[in-house]
Each structure stands twice: as C-alpha cells, then as structure tokens.
mmCIF file of N, CA, C and O and ligand atoms in Angstrom:
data_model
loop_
_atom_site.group_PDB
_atom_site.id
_atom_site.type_symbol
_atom_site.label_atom_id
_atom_site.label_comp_id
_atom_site.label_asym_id
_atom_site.label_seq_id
_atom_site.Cartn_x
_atom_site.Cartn_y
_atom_site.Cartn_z
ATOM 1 N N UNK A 1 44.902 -59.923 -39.815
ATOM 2 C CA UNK A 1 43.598 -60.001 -40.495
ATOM 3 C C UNK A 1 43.113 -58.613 -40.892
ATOM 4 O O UNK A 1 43.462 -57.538 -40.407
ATOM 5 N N UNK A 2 42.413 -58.800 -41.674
ATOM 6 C CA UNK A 2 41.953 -57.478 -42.508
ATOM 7 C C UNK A 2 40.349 -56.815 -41.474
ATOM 8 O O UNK A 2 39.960 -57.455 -40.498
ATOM 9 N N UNK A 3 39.868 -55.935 -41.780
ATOM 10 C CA UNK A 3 38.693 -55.402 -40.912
ATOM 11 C C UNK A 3 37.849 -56.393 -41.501
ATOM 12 O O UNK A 3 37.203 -57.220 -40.858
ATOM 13 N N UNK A 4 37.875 -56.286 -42.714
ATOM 14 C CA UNK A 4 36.151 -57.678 -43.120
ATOM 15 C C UNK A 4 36.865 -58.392 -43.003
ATOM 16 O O UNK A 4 37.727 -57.763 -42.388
ATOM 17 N N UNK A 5 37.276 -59.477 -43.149
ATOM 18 C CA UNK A 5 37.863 -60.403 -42.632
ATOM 19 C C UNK A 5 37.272 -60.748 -41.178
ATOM 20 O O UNK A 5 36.431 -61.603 -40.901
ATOM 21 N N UNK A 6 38.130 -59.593 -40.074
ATOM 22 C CA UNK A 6 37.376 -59.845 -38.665
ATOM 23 C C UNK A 6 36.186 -60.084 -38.610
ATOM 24 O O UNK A 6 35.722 -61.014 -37.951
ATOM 25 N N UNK A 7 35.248 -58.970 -39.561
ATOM 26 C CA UNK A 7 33.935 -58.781 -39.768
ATOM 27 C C UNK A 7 33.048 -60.154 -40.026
ATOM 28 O O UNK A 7 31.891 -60.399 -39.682
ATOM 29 N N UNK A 8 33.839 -60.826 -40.632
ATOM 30 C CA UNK A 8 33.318 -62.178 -41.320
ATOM 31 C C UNK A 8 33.431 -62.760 -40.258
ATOM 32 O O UNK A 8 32.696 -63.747 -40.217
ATOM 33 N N UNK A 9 34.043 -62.597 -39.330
ATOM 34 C CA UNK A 9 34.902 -64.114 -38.395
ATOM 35 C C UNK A 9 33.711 -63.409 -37.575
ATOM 36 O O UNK A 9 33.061 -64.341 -37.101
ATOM 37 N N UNK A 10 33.270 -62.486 -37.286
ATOM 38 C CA UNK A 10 32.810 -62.003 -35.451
ATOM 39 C C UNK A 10 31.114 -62.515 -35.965
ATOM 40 O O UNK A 10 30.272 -63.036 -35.234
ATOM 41 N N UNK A 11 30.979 -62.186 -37.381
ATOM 42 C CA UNK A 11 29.086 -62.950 -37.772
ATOM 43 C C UNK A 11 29.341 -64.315 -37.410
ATOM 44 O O UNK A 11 28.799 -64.745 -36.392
ATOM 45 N N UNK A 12 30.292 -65.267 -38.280
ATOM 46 C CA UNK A 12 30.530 -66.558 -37.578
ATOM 47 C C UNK A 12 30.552 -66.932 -36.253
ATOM 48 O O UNK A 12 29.892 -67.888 -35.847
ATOM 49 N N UNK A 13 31.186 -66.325 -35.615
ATOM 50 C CA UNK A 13 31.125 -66.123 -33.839
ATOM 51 C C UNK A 13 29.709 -66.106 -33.293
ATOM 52 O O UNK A 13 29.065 -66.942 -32.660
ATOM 53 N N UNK A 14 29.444 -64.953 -33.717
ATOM 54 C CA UNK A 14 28.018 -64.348 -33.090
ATOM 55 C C UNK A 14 27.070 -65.551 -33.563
ATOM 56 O O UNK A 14 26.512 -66.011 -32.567
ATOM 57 N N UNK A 15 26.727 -66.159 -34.624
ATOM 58 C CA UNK A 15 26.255 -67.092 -35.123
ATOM 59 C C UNK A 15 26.231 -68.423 -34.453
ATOM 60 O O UNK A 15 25.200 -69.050 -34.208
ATOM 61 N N UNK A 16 27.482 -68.819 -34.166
ATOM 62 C CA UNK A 16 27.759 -70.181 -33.490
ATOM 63 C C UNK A 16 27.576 -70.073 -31.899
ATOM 64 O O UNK A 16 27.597 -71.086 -31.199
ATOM 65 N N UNK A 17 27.324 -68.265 -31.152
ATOM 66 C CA UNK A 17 27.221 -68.517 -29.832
ATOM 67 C C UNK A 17 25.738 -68.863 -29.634
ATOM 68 O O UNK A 17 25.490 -69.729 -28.796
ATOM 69 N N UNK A 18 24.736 -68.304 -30.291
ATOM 70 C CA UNK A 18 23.697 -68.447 -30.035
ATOM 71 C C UNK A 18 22.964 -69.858 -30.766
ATOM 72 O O UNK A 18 22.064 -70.268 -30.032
ATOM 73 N N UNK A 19 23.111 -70.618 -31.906
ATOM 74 C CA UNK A 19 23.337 -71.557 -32.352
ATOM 75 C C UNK A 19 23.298 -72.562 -31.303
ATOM 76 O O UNK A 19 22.388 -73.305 -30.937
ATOM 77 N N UNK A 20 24.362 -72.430 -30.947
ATOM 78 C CA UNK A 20 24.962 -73.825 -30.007
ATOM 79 C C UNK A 20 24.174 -73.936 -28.449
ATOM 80 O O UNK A 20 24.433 -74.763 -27.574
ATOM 81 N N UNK A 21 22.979 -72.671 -28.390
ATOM 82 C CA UNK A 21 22.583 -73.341 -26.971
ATOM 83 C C UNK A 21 21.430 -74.133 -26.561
ATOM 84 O O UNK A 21 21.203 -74.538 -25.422
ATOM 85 N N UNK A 22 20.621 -74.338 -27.761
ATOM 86 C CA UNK A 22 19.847 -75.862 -27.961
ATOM 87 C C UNK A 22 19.832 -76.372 -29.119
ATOM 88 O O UNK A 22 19.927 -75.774 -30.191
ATOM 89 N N UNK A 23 19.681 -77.758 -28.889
ATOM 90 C CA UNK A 23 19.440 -78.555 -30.303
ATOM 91 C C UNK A 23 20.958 -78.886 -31.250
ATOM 92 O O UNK A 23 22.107 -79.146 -30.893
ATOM 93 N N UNK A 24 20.268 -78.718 -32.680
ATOM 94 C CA UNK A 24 21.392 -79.101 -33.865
ATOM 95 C C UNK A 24 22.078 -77.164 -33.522
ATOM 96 O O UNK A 24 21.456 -76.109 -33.397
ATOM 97 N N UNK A 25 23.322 -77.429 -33.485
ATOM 98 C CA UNK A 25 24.381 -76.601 -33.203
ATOM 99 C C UNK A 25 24.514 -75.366 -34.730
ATOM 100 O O UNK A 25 24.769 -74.164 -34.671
ATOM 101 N N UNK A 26 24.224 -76.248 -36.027
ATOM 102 C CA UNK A 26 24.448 -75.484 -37.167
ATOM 103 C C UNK A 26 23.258 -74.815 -37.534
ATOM 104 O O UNK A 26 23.285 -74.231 -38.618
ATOM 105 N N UNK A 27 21.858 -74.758 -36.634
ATOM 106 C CA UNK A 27 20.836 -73.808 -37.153
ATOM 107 C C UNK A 27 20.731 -73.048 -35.793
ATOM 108 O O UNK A 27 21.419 -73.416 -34.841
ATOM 109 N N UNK A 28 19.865 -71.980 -35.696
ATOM 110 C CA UNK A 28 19.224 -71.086 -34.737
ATOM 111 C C UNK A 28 18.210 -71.871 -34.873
ATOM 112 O O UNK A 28 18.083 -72.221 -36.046
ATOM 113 N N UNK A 29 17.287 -72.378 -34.043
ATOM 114 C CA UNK A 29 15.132 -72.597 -33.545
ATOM 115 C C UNK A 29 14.959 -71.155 -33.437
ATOM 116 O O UNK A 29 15.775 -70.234 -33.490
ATOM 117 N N UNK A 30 13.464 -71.190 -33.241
ATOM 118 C CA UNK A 30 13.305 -69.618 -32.880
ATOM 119 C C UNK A 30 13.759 -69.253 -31.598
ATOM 120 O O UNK A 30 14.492 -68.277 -31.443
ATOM 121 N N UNK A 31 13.435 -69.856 -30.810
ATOM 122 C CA UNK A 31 14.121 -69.450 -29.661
ATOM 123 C C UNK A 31 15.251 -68.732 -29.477
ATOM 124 O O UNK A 31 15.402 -67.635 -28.939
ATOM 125 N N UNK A 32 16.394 -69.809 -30.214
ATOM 126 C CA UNK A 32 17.915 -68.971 -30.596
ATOM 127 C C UNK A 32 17.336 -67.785 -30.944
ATOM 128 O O UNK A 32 17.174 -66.913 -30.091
ATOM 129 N N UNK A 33 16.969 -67.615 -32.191
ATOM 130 C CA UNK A 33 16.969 -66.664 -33.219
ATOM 131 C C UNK A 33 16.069 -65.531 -32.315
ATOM 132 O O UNK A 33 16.140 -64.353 -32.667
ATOM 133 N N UNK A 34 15.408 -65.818 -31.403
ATOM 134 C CA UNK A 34 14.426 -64.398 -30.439
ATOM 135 C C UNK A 34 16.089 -63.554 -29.793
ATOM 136 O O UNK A 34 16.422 -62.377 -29.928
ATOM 137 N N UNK A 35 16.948 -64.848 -29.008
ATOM 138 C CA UNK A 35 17.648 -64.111 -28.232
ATOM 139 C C UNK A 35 19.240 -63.319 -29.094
ATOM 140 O O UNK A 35 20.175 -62.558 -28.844
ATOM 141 N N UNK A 36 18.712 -64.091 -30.113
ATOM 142 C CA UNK A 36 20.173 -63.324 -31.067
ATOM 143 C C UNK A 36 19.774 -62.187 -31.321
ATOM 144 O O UNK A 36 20.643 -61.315 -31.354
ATOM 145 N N UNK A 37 18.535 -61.839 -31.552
ATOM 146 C CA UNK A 37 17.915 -60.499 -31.903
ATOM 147 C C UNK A 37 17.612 -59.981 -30.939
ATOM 148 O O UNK A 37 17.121 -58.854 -31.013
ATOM 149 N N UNK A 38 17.816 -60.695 -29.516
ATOM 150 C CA UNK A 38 17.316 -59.142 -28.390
ATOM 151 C C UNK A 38 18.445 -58.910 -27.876
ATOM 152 O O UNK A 38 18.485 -57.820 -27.305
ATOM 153 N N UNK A 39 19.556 -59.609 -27.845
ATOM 154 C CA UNK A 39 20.770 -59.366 -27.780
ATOM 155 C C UNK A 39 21.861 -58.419 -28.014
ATOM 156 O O UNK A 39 22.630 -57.752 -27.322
ATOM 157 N N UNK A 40 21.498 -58.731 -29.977
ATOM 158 C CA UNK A 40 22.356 -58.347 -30.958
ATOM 159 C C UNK A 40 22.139 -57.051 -31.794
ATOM 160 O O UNK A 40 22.908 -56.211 -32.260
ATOM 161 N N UNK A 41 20.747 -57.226 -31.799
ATOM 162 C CA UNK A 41 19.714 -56.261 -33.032
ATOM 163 C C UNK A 41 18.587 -56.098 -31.776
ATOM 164 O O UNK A 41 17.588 -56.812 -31.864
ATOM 165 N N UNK A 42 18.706 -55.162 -30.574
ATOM 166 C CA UNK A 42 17.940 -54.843 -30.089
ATOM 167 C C UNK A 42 16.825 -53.758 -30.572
ATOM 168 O O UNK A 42 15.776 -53.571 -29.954
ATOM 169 N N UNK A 43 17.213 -53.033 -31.821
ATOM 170 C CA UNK A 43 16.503 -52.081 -32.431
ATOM 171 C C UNK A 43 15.802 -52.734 -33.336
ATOM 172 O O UNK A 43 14.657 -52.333 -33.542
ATOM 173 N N UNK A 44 16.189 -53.615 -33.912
ATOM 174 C CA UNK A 44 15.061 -54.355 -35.117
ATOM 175 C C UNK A 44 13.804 -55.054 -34.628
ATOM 176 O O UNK A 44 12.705 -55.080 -35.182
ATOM 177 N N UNK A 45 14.239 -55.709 -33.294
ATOM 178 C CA UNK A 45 12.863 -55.793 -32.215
ATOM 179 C C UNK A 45 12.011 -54.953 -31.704
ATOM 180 O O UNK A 45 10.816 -55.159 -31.914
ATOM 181 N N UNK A 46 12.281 -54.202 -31.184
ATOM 182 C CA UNK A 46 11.770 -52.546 -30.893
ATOM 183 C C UNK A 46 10.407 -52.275 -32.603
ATOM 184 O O UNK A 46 9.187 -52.368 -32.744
ATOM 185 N N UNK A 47 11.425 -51.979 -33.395
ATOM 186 C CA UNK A 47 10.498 -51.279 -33.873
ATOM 187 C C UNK A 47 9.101 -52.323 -34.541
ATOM 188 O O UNK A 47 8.310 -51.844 -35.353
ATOM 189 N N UNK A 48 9.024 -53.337 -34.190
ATOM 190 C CA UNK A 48 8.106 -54.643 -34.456
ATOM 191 C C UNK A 48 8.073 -55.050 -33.756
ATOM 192 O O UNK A 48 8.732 -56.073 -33.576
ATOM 193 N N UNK A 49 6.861 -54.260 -32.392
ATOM 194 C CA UNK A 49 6.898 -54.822 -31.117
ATOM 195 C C UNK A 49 5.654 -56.080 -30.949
ATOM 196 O O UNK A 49 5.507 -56.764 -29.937
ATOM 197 N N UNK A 50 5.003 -56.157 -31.938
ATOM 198 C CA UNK A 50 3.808 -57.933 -31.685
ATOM 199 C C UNK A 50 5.322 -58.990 -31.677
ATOM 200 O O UNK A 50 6.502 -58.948 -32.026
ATOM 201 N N UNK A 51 4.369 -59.869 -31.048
ATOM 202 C CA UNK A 51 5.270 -60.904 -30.462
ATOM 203 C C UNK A 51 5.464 -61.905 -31.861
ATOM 204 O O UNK A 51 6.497 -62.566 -31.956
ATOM 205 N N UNK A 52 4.653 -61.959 -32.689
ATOM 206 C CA UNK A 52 4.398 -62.488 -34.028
ATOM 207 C C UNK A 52 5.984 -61.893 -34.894
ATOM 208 O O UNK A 52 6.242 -62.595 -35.871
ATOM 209 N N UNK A 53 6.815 -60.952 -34.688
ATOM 210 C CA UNK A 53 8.205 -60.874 -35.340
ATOM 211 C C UNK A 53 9.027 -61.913 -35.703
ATOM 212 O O UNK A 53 9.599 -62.262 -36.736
ATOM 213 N N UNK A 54 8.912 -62.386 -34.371
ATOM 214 C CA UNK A 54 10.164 -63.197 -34.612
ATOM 215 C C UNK A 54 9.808 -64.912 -35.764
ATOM 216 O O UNK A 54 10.404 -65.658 -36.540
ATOM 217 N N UNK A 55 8.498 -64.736 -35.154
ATOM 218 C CA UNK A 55 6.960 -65.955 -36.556
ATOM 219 C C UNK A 55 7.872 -66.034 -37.497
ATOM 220 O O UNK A 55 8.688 -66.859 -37.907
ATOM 221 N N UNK A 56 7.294 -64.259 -37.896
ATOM 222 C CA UNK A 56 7.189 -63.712 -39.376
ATOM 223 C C UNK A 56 8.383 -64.191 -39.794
ATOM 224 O O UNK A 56 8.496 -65.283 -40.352
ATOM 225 N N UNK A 57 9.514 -63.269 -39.508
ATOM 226 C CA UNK A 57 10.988 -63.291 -39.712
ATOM 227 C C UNK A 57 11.554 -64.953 -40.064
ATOM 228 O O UNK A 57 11.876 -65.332 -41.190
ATOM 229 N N UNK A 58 11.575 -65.661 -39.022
ATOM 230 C CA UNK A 58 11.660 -67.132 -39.341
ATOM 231 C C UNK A 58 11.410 -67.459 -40.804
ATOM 232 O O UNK A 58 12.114 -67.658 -41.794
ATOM 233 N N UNK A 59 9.859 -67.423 -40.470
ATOM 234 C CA UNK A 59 9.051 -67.996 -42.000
ATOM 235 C C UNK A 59 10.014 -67.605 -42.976
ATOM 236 O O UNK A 59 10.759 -68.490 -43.397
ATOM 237 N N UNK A 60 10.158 -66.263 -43.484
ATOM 238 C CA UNK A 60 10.898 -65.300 -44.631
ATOM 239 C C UNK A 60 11.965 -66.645 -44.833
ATOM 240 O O UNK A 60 11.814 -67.650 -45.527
ATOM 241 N N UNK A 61 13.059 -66.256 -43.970
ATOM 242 C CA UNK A 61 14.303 -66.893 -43.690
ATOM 243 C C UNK A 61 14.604 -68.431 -43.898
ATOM 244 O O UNK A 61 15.615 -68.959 -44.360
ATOM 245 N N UNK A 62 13.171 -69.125 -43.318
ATOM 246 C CA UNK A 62 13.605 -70.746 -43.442
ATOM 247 C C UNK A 62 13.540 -71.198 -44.899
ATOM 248 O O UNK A 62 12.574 -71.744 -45.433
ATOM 249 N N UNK A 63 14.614 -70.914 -45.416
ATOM 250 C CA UNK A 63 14.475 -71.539 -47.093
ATOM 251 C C UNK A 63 14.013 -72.671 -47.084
ATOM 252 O O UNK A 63 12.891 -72.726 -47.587
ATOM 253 N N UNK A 64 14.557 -73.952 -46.585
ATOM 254 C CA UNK A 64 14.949 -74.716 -46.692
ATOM 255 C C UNK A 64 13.183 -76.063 -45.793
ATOM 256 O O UNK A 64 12.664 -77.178 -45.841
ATOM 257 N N UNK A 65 13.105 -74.415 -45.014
ATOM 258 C CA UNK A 65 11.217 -74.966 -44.571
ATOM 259 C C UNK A 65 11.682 -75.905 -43.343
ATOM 260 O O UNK A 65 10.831 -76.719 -42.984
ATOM 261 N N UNK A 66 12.923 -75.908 -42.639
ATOM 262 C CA UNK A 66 12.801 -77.025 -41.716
ATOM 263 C C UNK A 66 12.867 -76.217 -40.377
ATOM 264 O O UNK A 66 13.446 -76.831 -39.481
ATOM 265 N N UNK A 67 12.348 -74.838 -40.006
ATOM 266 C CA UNK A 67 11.834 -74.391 -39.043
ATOM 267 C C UNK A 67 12.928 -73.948 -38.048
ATOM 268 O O UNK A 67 12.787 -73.786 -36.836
ATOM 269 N N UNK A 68 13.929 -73.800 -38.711
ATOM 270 C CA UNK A 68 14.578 -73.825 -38.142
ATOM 271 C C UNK A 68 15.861 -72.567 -39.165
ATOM 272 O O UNK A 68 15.753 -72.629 -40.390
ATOM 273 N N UNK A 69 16.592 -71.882 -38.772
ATOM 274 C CA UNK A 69 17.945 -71.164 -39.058
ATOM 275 C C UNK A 69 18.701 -71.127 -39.452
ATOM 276 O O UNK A 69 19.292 -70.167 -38.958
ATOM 277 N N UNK A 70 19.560 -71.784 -40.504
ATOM 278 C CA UNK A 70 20.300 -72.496 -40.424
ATOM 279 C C UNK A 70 21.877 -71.121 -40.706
ATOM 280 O O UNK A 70 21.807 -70.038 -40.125
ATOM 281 N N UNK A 71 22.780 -71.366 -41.379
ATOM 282 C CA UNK A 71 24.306 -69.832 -41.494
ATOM 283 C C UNK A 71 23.757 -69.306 -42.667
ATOM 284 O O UNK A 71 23.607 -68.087 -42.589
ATOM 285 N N UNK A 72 23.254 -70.017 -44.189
ATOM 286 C CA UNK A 72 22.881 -69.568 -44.849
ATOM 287 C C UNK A 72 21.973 -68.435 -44.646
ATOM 288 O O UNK A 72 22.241 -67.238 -44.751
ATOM 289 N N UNK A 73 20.777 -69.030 -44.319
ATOM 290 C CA UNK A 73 19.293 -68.713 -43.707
ATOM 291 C C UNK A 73 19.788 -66.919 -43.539
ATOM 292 O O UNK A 73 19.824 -66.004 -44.362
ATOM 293 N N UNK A 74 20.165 -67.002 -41.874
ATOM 294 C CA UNK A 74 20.831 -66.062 -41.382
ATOM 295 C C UNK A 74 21.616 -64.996 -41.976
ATOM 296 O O UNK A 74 21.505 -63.789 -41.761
ATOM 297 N N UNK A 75 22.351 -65.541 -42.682
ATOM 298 C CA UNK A 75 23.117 -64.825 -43.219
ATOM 299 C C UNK A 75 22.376 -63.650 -44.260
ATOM 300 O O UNK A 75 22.623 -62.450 -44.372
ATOM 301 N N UNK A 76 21.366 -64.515 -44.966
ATOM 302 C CA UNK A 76 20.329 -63.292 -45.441
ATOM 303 C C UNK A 76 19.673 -61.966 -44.467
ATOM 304 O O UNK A 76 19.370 -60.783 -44.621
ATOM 305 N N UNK A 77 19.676 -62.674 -43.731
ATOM 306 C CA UNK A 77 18.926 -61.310 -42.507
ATOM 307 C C UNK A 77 20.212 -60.435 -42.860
ATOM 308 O O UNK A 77 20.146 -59.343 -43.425
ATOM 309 N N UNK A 78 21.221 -60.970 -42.511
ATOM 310 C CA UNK A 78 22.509 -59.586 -42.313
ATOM 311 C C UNK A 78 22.751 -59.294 -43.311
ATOM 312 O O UNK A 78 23.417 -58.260 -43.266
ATOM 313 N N UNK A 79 22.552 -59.703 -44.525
ATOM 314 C CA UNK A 79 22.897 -59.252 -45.836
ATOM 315 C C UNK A 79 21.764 -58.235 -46.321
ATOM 316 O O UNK A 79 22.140 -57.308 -47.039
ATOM 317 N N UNK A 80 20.364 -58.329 -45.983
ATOM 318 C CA UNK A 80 19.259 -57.304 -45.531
ATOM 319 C C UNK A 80 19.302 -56.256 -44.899
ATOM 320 O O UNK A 80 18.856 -55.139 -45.161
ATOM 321 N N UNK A 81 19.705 -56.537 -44.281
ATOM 322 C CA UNK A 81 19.944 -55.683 -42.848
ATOM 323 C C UNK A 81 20.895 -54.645 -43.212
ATOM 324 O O UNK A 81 20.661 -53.503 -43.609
ATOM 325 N N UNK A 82 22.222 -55.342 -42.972
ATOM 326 C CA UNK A 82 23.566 -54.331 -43.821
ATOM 327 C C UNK A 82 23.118 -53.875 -44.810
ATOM 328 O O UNK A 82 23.563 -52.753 -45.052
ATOM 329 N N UNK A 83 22.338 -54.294 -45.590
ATOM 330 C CA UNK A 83 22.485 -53.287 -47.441
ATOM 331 C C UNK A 83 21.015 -52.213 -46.901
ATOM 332 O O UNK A 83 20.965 -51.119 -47.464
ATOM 333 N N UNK A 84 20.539 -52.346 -46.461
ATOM 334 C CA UNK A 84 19.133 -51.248 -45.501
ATOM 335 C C UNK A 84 20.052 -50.201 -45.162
ATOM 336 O O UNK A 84 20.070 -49.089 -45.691
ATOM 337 N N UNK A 85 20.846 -50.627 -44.218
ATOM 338 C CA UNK A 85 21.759 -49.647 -43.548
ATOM 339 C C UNK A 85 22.418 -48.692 -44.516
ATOM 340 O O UNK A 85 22.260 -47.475 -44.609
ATOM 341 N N UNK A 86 23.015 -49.318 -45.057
ATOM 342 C CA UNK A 86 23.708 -48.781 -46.466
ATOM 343 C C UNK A 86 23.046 -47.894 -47.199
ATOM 344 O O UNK A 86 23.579 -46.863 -47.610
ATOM 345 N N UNK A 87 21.777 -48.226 -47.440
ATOM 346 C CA UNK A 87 21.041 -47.447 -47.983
ATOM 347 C C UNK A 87 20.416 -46.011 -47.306
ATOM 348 O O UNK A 87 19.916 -45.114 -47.985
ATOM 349 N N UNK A 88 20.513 -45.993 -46.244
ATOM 350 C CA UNK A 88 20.450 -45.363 -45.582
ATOM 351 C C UNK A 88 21.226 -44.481 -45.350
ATOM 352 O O UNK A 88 20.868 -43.303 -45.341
ATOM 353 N N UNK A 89 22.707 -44.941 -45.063
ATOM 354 C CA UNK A 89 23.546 -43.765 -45.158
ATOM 355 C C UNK A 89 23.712 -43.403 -46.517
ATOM 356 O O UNK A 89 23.325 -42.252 -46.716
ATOM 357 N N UNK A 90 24.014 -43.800 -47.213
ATOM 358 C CA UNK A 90 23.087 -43.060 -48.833
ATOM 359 C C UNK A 90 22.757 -42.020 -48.895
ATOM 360 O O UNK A 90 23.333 -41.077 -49.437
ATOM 361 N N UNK A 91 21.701 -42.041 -48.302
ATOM 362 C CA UNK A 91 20.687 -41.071 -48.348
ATOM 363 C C UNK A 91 21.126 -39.761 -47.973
ATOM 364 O O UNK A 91 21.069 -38.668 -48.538
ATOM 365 N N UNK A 92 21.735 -40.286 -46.500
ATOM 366 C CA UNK A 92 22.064 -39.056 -45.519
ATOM 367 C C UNK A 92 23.051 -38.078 -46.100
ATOM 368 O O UNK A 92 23.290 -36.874 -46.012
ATOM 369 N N UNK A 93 23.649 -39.428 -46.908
ATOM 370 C CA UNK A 93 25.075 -38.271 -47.401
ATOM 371 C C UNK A 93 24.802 -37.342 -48.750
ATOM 372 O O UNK A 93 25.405 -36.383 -49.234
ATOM 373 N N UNK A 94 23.588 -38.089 -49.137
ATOM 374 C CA UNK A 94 23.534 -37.277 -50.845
ATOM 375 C C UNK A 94 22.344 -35.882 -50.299
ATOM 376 O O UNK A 94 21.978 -35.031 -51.110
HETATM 377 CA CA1 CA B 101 15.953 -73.587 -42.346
#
C-alpha cells in the first residue's frame, strides 16, 4: 500500500472505532464525536475550551440535520482541518 492509501485506511479506522461504540455504527452522536476529538485532535479542543465546541462543531457538520455524524459529515472536519494545516505550513515555508 501506498502512504495515502494507509492514510485513507487509518481515517476509516479511526472513524469506525469511535463510531461503533453507541448507537447506528455508520455515524458519530456527539458523544462519539466529544471522544474522537479528545482522543484524536486533543489540540483542536484545547484551543475552544466552552463546553458549547463540540454543539457548535456538530451543527456545522450535520449536513444532513439528523444530529448525528455521519463518514461524509466527518470527513469534512479532516478535509478542514488538513487543508488549515497546509496552510499553515505555507506560510512557514514562504
Ligand atoms: Ca448527519
């Protein structure tokens, strides 16, 4: 397997561990979605310390309005997230 490749497989992973420990298996609740982020993205919590983050974040994310997470959903956070980053080292390097 190629590095993205892995890369792809370990978001799927990471996705389906936290996913699968209540409820419908193919979304995050918030709940999931608190501990995937204190877990995973312990710094993106940190710097948005009201307890209202993880609200907010949801809301953004639930396209689909059913309160829930679903791979799509998610997958926007990391596609956010990663291209932030990106942008960032950007910066550093120019
Ligand atoms: Ca949703």
């Amino acid at each position: 397997m190629t590095e993205l490749e892995m890369a792809m497989g370990m978001i799927i992973d990471v996705f389906a561990r936290y996913s699968g420990a209540e409820g419908n298996k193919l979304s995050l609740t918030k709940g999931e979605l608190r501990t995937l982020l204190e877990k995973e993205l312990p710094g993106f919590l940190e710097s948005g310390k009201d307890k209202t983050t993880v609200d907010k974040l949801l809301k953004e994310l639930d396209a689909n309005g059913d309160a829930k997470a679903d791979f799509n959903e998610f997958m926007m956070l990391v596609a956010v997230l990663t291209s932030t980053c990106h942008m960032y080292f950007e910066q550093e390097e120019s």
